[in-house]
Tab-separated table of C-alpha atoms and ligand atoms in Angstrom:
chain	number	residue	atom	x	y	z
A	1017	UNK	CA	97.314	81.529	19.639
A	1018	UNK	CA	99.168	85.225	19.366
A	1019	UNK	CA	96.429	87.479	19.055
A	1020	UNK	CA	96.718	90.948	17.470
A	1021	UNK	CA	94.911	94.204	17.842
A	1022	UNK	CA	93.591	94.888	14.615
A	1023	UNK	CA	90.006	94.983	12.336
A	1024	UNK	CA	91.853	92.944	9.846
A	1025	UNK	CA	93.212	89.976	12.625
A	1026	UNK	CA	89.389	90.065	14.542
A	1027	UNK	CA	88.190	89.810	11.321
A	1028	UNK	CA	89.929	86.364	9.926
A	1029	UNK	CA	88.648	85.037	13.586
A	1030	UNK	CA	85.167	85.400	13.007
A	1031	UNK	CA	85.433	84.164	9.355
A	1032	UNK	CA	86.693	81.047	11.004
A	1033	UNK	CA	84.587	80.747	14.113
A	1034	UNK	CA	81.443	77.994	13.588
A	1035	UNK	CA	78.683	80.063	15.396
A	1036	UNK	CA	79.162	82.794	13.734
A	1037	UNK	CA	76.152	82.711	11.641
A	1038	UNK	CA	74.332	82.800	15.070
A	1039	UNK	CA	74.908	86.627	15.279
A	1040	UNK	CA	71.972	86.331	12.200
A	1041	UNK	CA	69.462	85.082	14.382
A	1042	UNK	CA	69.713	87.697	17.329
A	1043	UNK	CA	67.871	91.070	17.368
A	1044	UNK	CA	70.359	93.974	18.100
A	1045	UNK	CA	69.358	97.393	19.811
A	1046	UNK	CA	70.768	100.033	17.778
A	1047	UNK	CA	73.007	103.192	18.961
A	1048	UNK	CA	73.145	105.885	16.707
A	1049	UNK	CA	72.546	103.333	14.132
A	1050	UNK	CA	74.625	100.759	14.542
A	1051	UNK	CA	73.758	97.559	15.905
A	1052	UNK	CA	75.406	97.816	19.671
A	1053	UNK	CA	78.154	95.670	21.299
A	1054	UNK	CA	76.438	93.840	23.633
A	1055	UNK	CA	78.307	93.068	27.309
A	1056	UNK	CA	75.257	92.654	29.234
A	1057	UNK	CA	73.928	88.762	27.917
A	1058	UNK	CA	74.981	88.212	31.845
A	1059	UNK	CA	71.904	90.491	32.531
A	1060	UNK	CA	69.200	89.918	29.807
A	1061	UNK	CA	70.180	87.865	26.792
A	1062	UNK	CA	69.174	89.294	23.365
A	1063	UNK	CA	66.243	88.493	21.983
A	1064	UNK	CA	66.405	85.374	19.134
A	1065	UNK	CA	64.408	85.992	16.140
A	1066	UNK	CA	62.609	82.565	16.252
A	1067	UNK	CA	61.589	83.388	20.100
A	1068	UNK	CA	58.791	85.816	18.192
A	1069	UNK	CA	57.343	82.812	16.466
A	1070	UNK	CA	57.030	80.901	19.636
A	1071	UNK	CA	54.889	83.266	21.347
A	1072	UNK	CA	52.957	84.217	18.193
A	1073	UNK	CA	51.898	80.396	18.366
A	1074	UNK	CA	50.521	80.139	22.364
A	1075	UNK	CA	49.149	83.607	21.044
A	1076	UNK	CA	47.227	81.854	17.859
A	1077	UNK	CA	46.401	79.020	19.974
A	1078	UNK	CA	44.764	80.820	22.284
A	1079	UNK	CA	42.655	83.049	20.043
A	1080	UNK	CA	41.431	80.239	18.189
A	1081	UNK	CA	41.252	77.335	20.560
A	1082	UNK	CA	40.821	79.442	23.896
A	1083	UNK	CA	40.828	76.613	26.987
A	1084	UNK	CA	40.948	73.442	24.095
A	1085	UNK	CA	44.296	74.677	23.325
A	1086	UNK	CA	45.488	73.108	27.063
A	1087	UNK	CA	44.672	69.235	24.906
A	1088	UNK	CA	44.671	70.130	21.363
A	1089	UNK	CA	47.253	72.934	20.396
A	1090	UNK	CA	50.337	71.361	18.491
A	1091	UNK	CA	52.072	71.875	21.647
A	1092	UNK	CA	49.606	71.187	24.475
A	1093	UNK	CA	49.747	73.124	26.970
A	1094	UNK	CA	49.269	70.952	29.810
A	1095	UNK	CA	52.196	69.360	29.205
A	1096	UNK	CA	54.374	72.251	27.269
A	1097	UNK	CA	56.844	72.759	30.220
A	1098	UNK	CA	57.494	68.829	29.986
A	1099	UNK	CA	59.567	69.752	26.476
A	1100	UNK	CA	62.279	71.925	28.149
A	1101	UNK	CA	63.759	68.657	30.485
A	1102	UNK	CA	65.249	66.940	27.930
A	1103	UNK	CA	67.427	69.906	26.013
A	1104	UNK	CA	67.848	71.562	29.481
A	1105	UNK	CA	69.563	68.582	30.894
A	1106	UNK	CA	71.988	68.757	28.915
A	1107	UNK	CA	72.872	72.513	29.384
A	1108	UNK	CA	73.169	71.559	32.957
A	1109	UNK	CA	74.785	68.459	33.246
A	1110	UNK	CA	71.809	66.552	34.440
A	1111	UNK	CA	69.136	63.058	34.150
A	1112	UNK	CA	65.927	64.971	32.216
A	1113	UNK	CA	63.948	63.465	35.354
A	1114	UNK	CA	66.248	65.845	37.251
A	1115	UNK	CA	65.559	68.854	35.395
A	1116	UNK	CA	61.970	70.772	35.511
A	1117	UNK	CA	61.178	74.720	34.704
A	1118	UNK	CA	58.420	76.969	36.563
A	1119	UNK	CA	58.102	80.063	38.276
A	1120	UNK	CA	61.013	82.407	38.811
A	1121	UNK	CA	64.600	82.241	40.165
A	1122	UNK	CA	64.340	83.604	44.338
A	1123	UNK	CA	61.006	81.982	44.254
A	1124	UNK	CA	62.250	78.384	43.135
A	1125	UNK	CA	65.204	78.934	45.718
A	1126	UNK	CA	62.094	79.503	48.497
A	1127	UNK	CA	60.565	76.134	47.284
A	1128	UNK	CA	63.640	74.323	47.300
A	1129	UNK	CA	64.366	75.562	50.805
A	1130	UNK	CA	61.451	73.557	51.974
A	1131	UNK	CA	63.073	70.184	51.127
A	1132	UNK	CA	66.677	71.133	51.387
A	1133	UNK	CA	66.880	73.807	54.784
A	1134	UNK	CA	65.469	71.624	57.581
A	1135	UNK	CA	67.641	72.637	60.596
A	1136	UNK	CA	67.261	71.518	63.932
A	1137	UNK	CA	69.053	72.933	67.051
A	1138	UNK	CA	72.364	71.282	66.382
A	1139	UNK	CA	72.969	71.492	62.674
A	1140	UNK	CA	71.224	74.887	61.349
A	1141	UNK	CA	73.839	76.979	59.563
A	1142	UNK	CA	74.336	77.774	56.153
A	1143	UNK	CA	77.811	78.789	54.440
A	1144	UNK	CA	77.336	80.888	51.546
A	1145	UNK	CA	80.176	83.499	49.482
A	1146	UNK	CA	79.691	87.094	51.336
A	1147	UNK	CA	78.267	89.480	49.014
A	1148	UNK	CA	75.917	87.086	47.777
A	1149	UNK	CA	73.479	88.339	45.082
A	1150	UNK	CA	71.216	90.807	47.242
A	1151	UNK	CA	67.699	88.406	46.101
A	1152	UNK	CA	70.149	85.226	47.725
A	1153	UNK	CA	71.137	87.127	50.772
A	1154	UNK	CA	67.248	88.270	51.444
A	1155	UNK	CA	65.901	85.055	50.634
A	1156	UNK	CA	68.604	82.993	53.007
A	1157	UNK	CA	68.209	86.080	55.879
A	1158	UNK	CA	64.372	84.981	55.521
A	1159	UNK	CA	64.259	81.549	55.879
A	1160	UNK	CA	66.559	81.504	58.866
A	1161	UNK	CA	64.025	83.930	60.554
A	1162	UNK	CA	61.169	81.662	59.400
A	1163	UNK	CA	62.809	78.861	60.742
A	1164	UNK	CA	63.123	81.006	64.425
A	1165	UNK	CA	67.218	81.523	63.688
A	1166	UNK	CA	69.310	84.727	63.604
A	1167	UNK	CA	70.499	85.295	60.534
A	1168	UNK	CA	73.503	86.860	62.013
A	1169	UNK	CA	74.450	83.317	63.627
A	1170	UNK	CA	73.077	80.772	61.301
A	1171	UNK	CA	74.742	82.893	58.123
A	1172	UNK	CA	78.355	81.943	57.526
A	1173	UNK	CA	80.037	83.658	54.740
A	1174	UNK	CA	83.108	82.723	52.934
A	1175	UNK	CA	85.011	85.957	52.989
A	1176	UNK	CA	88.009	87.216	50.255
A	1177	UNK	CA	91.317	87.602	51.279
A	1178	UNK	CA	92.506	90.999	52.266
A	1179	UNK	CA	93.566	92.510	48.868
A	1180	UNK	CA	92.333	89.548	46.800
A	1181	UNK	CA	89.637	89.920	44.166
A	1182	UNK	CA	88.454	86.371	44.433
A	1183	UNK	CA	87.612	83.413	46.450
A	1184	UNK	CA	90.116	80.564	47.374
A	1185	UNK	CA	88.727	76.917	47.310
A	1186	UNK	CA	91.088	76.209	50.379
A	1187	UNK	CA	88.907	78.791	52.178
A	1188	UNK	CA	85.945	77.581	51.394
A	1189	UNK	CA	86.909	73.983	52.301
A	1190	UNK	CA	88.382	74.959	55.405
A	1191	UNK	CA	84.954	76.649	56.747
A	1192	UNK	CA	83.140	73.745	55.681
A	1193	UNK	CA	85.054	71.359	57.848
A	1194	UNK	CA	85.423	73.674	60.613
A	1195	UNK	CA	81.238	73.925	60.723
A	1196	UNK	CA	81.394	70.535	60.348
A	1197	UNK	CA	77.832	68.863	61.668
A	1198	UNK	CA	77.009	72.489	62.563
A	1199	UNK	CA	76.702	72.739	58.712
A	1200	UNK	CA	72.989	72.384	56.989
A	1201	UNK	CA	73.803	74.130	53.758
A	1202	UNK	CA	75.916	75.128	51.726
A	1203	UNK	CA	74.059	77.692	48.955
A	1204	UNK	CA	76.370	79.266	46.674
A	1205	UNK	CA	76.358	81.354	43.008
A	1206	UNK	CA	78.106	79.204	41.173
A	1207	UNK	CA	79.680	81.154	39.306
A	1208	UNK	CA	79.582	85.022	40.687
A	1209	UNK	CA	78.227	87.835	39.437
A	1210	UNK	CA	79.986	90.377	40.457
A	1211	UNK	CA	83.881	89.044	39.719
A	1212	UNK	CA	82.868	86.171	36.886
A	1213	UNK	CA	84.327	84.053	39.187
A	1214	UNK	CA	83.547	80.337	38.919
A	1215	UNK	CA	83.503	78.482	42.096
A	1216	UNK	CA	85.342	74.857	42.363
A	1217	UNK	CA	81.502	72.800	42.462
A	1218	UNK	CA	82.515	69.286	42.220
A	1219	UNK	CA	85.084	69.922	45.342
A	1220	UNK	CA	82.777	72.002	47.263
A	1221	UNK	CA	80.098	70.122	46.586
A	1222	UNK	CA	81.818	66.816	48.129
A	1223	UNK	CA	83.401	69.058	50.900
A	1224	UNK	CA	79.477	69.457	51.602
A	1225	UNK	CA	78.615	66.036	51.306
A	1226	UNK	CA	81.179	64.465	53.448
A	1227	UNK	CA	80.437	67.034	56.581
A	1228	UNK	CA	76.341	65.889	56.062
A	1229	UNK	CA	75.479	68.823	54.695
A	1230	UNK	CA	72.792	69.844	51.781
A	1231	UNK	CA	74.562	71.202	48.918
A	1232	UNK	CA	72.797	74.069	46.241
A	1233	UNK	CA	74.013	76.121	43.955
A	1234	UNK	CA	72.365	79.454	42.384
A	1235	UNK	CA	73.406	79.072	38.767
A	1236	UNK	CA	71.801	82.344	37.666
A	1237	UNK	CA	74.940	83.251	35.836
A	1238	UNK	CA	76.196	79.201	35.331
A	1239	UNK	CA	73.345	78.077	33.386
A	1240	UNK	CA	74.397	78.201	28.973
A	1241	UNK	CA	77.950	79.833	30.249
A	1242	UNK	CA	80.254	76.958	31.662
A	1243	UNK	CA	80.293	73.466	31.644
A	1244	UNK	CA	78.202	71.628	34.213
A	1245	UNK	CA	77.819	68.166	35.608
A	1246	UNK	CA	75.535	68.464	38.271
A	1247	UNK	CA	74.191	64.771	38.863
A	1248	UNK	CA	78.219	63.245	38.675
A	1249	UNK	CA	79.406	65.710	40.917
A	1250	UNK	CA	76.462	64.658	43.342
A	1251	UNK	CA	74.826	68.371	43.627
A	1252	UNK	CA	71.694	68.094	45.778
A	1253	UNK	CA	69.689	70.979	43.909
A	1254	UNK	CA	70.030	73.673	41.740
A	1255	UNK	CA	68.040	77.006	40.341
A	1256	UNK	CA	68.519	79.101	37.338
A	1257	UNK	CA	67.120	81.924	35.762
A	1258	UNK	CA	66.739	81.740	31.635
A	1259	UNK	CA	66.965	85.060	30.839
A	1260	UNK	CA	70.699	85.954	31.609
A	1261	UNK	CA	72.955	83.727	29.197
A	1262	UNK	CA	70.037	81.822	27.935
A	1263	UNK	CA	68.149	84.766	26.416
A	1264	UNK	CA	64.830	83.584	27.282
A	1265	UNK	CA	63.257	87.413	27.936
A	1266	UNK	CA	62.773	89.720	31.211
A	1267	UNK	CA	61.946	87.740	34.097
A	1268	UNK	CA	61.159	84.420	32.151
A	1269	UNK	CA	60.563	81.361	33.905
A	1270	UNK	CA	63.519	79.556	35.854
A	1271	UNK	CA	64.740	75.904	36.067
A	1272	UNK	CA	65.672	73.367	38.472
A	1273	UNK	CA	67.122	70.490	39.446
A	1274	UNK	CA	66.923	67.945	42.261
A	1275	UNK	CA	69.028	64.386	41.989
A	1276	UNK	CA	67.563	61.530	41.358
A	1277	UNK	CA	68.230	59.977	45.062
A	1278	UNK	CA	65.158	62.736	46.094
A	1279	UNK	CA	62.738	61.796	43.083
A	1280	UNK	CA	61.250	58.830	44.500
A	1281	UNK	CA	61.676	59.795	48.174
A	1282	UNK	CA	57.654	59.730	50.126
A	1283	UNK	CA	58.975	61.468	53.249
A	1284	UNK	CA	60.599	64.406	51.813
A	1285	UNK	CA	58.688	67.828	52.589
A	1286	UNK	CA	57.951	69.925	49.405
A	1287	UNK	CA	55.304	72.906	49.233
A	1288	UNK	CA	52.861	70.926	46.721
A	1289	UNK	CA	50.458	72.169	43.937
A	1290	UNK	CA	48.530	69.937	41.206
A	1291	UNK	CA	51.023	70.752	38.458
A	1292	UNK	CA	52.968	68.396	40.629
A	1293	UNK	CA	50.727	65.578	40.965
A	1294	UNK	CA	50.697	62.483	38.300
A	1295	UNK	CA	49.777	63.332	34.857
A	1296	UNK	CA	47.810	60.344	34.629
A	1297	UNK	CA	45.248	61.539	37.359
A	1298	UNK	CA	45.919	65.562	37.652
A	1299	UNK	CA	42.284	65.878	36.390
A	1300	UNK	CA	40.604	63.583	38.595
A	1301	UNK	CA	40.879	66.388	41.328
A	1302	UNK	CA	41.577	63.905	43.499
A	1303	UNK	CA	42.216	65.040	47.087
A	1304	UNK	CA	45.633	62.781	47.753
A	1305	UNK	CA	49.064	64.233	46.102
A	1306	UNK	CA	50.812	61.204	43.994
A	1307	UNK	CA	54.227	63.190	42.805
A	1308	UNK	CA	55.064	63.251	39.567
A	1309	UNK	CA	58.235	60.523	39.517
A	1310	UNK	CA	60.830	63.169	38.363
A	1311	UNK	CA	61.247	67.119	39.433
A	1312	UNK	CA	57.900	68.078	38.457
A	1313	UNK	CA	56.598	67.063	41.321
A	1314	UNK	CA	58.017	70.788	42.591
A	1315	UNK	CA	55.205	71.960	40.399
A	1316	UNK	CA	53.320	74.105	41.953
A	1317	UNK	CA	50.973	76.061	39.175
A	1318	UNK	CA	50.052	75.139	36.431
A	1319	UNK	CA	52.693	76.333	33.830
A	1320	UNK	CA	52.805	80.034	32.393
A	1321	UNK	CA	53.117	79.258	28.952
A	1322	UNK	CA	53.387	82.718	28.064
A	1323	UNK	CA	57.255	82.686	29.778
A	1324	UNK	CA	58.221	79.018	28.786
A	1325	UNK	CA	57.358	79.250	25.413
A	1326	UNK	CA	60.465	81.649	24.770
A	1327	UNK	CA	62.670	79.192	26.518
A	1328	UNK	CA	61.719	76.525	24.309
A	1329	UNK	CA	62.850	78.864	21.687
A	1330	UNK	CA	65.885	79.568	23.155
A	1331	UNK	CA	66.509	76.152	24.054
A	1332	UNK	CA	66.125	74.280	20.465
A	1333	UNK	CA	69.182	76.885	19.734
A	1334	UNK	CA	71.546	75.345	22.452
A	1335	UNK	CA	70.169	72.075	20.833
A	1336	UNK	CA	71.679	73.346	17.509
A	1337	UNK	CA	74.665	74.145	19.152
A	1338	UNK	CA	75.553	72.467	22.325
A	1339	UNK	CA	77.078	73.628	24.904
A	1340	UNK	CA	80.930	72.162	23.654
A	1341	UNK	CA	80.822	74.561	20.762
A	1342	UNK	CA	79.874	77.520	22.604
A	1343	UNK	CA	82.410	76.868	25.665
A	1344	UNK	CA	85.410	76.779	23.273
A	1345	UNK	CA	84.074	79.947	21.123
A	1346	UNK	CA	83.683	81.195	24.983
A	1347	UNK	CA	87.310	80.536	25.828
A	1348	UNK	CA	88.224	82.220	23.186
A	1349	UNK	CA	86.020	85.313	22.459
A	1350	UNK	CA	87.045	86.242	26.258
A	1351	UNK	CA	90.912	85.567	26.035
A	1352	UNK	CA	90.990	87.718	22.758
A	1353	UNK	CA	88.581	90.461	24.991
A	1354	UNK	CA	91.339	90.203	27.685
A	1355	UNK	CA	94.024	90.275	24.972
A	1356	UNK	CA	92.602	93.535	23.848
A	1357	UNK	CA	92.147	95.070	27.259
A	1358	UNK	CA	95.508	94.529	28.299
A	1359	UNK	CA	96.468	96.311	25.204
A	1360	UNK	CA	94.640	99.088	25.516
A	1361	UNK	CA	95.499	99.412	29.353
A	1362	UNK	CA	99.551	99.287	28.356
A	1363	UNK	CA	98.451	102.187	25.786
A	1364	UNK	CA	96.786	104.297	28.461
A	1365	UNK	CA	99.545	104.081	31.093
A	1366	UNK	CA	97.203	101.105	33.825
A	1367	UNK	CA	93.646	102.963	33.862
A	1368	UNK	CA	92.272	99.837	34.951
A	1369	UNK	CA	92.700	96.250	36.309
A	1370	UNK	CA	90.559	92.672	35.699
A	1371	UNK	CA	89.844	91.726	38.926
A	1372	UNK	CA	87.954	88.225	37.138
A	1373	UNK	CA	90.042	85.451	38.165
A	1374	UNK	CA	91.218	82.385	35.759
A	1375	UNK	CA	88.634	80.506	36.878
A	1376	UNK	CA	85.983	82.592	34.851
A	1377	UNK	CA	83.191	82.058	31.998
A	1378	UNK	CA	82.187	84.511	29.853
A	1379	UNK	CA	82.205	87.545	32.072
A	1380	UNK	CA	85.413	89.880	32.872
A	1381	UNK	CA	85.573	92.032	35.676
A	1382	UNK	CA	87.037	95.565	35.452
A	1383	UNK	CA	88.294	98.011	37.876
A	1384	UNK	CA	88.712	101.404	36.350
A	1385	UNK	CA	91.012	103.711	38.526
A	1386	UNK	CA	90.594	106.784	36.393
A	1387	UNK	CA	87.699	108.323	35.152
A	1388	UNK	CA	85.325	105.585	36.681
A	1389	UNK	CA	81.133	106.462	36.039
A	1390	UNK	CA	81.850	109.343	32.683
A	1391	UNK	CA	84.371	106.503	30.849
A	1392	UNK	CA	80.915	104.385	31.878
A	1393	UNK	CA	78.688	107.204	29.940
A	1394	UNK	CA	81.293	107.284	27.254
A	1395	UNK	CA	81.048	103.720	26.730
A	1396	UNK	CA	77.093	103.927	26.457
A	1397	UNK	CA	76.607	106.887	24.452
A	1398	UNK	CA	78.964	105.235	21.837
A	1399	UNK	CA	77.088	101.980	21.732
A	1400	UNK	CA	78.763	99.588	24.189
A	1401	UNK	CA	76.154	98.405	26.369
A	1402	UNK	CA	77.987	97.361	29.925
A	1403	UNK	CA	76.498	97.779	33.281
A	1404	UNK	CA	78.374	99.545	36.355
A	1405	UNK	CA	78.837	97.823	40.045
A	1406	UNK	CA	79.705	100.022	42.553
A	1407	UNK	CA	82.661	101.570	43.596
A	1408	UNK	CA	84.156	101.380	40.029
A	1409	UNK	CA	83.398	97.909	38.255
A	1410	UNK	CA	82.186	97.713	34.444
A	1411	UNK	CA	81.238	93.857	33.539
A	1412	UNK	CA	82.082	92.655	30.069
A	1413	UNK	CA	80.532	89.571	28.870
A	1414	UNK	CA	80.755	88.753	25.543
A	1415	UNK	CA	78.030	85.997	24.990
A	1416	UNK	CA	79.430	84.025	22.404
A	1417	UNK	CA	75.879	82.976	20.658
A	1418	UNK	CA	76.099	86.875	18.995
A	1419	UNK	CA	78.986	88.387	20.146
A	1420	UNK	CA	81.773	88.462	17.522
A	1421	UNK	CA	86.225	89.334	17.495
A	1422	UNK	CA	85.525	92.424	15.550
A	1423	UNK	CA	82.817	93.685	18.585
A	1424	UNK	CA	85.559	93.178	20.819
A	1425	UNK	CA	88.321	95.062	19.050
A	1426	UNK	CA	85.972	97.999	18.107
A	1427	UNK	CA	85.229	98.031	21.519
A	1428	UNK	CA	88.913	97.654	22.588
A	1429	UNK	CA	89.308	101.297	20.406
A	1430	UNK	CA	86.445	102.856	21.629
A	1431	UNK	CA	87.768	102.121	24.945
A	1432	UNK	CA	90.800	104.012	24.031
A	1433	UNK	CA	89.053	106.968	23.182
A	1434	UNK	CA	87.103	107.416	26.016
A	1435	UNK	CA	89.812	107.059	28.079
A	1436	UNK	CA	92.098	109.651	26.069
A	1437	UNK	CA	89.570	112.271	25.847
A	1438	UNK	CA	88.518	112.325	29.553
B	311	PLP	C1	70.134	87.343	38.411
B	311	PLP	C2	70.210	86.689	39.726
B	311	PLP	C3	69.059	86.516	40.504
B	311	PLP	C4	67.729	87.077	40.048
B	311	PLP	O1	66.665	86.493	40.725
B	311	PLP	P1	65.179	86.560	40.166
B	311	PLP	O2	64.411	85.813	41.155
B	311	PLP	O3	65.185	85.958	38.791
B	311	PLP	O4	64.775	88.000	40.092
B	311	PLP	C5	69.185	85.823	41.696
B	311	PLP	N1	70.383	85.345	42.112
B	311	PLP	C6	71.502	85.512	41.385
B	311	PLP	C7	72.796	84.953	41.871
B	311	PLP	C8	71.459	86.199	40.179
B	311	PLP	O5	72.563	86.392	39.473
């Protein structure tokens, strides 16, 4: 499609994009007024509307029902995390007896460490991206330690090329095989936060596979942005966070997923609460753990309704929607973004460069060699809300549930302006 740079052109593309009645059911912070142009759904999605009505219910519940609302609320709460699987499953590409949601992202990664880290002498490292998300790097750096490793040996990172902005799948398929049955893990973002970058999982994942390793993959900033297949393309585990792309509120509760060929396995080891234990007995306080037959048996707590009802909210919305419809508004909010940057950087004489590569999702990457942190203010003060990565990176990611053209080409002129009057 030949894109132009003007109200009138983003315009006609949101009168013809299907989600666009989403926008509707978003709350917007406000700037001087005006709803803001949101970049940061990579961070903390937007709140829905309906997510309000969700937590006003466990709220009701509780005032009026107190402990009987665990049996005899509409939605039980005994059971309420056992809604998410199904919808979730789909969003990731997985069985719904591969797919459960508790605690919070580094924690889950801790738990699934247990079953999925188990190094012995010979085969103890792990090959991860370098720069890793600073909560992946502490958490790995840990559990080498706890496992009486040096972090500095048992940590192999997958570097960039000198002057590249990205990683090559070559590179990461050549370390595998040359750690070969040194390998235990392979833990990687699967899509990166920093550069948008999404990683080649189906090939690195088999790369894994074939060597005897465990493969993971962080999908903090995967999970509602690109397509995933996670049980065909044989992934071992996986952990989320909902409250990045799938707008589920600060610090809400995370998901997971094990395959199926683990679900039914005795001998596997697994930090163990009662939320994990058979429904059919949990209240007999029994003292022997029967797993649930799917990945609730990673239960640990009982679930914190308070932080899963808004992803129930948020998840009857990919429901709506699925994920097909929002990957090809995706594709297409972010090519007209890039369109638009590339525009304004021929106008401004190359203030800045996307170092995102093509394998990308929602986010783009920017360099800015001029005015760096004040074109950063600008951009804030005048209602685009970005974030800023050291040395001199803004992130734009234009969710496409409420993100719409005309954002991106009044952003695409604001832009302009900062970068003229600096
Ligand atoms: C956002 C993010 C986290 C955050 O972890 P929490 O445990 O939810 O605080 C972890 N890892 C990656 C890769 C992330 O992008």
């Amino acid at each position: 499609m030949q894109f132009e740079n003007t109200l009138a052109f983003a315009q006609k593309l949101d009168t013809e994009d299907p989600l666009r009645t989403y926008r509707e059911e978003f709350h917007f912070p406000k700037v001087n007024g005006k709803s803001v142009i949101y970049f940061t759904g990579n961070s903390l999605g937007l709140q829905p509307k309906r997510t309000q009505k969700y937590v006003d219910e466990v709220m009701t519940d509780w005032a009026e029902m107190a402990v009987e609302g665990h049996f005899h609320s509409d939605k039980p709460w005994w059971d309420y995390h056992e809604r998410l699987a199904a919808p979730l499953a789909k969003v990731m590409g997985a069985k719904t007896e591969e797919v459960s949601v508790m605690n919070t992202l580094t924690v889950n990664l801790h738990l699934l460490m247990v079953s999925f880290y188990r190094p012995t002498k010979k085969r103890f490292k792990i090959l991860c991206e370098e720069k890793a998300f600073p909560s992946d790097q502490y958490m790995l750096q840990s559990q080498v330690r706890f496992h009486g490793f040096d972090p500095k040996s048992a940590i192999v990172e997958v570097t960039k090329r000198e002057g590249e902005h990205f990683w090559r799948t070559e590179d990461v398929l050549a370390k595998i095989d040359a750690l070969g049955d040194e390998l235990a893990l392979v833990l990687i973002g699967g899509v990166n936060y920093y550069n948008g970058q999404v990683f080649d999982m189906e090939k690195i994942t088999s790369a894994g596979k074939s060597v005897g390793a465990f493969v993971g993959w962080d999908l903090a900033h995967g999970a509602g942005n690109v397509a995933l297949k996670l049980h065909d393309w044989n992934v071992d585990f996986a952990a989320w966070c909902s409250y990045k792309y799938m707008n589920s509120g600060p610090g809400n509760a995370s998901g997971i997923y094990i395959n199926e060929k683990y679900l039914d396995k005795k001998d596997i080891p697994r930090f163990e609460g009662w939320w994990g234990t058979k429904k059919e007995s949990r209240f007999l306080m029994k003292p022997q753990f029967e797993p649930m037959p799917n990945a609730d048996a990673w239960q640990v707590s009982n679930a914190p309704i308070l932080s899963v009802a808004p992803y129930l909210a948020s998840l009857e919305m990919f429901e709506e929607v699925g994920m097909k419809s929002l990957i090809e508004k995706r594709k297409k909010i972010v090519a007209y973004l890039e369109f638009i940057l590339h525009e304004i950087d021929k106008q401004t004489d190359g203030s800045f460069e996307i170092i995102t590569p093509k394998d990308r999702g929602c986010q783009l990457s920017v360099f800015l060699h001029g005015q760096g942190k004040s074109l950063f203010d600008y951009l804030m003060k005048n209602g685009v809300i970005t974030d800023w990565r050291e040395p001199n990176v803004i992130r734009l990611a234009p969710a496409p549930f409420y993100c719409s053209f005309e954002d991106m080409y009044r952003f695409g002129q604001i832009l302009k302006n900062g970068i003229s009057s600096l």
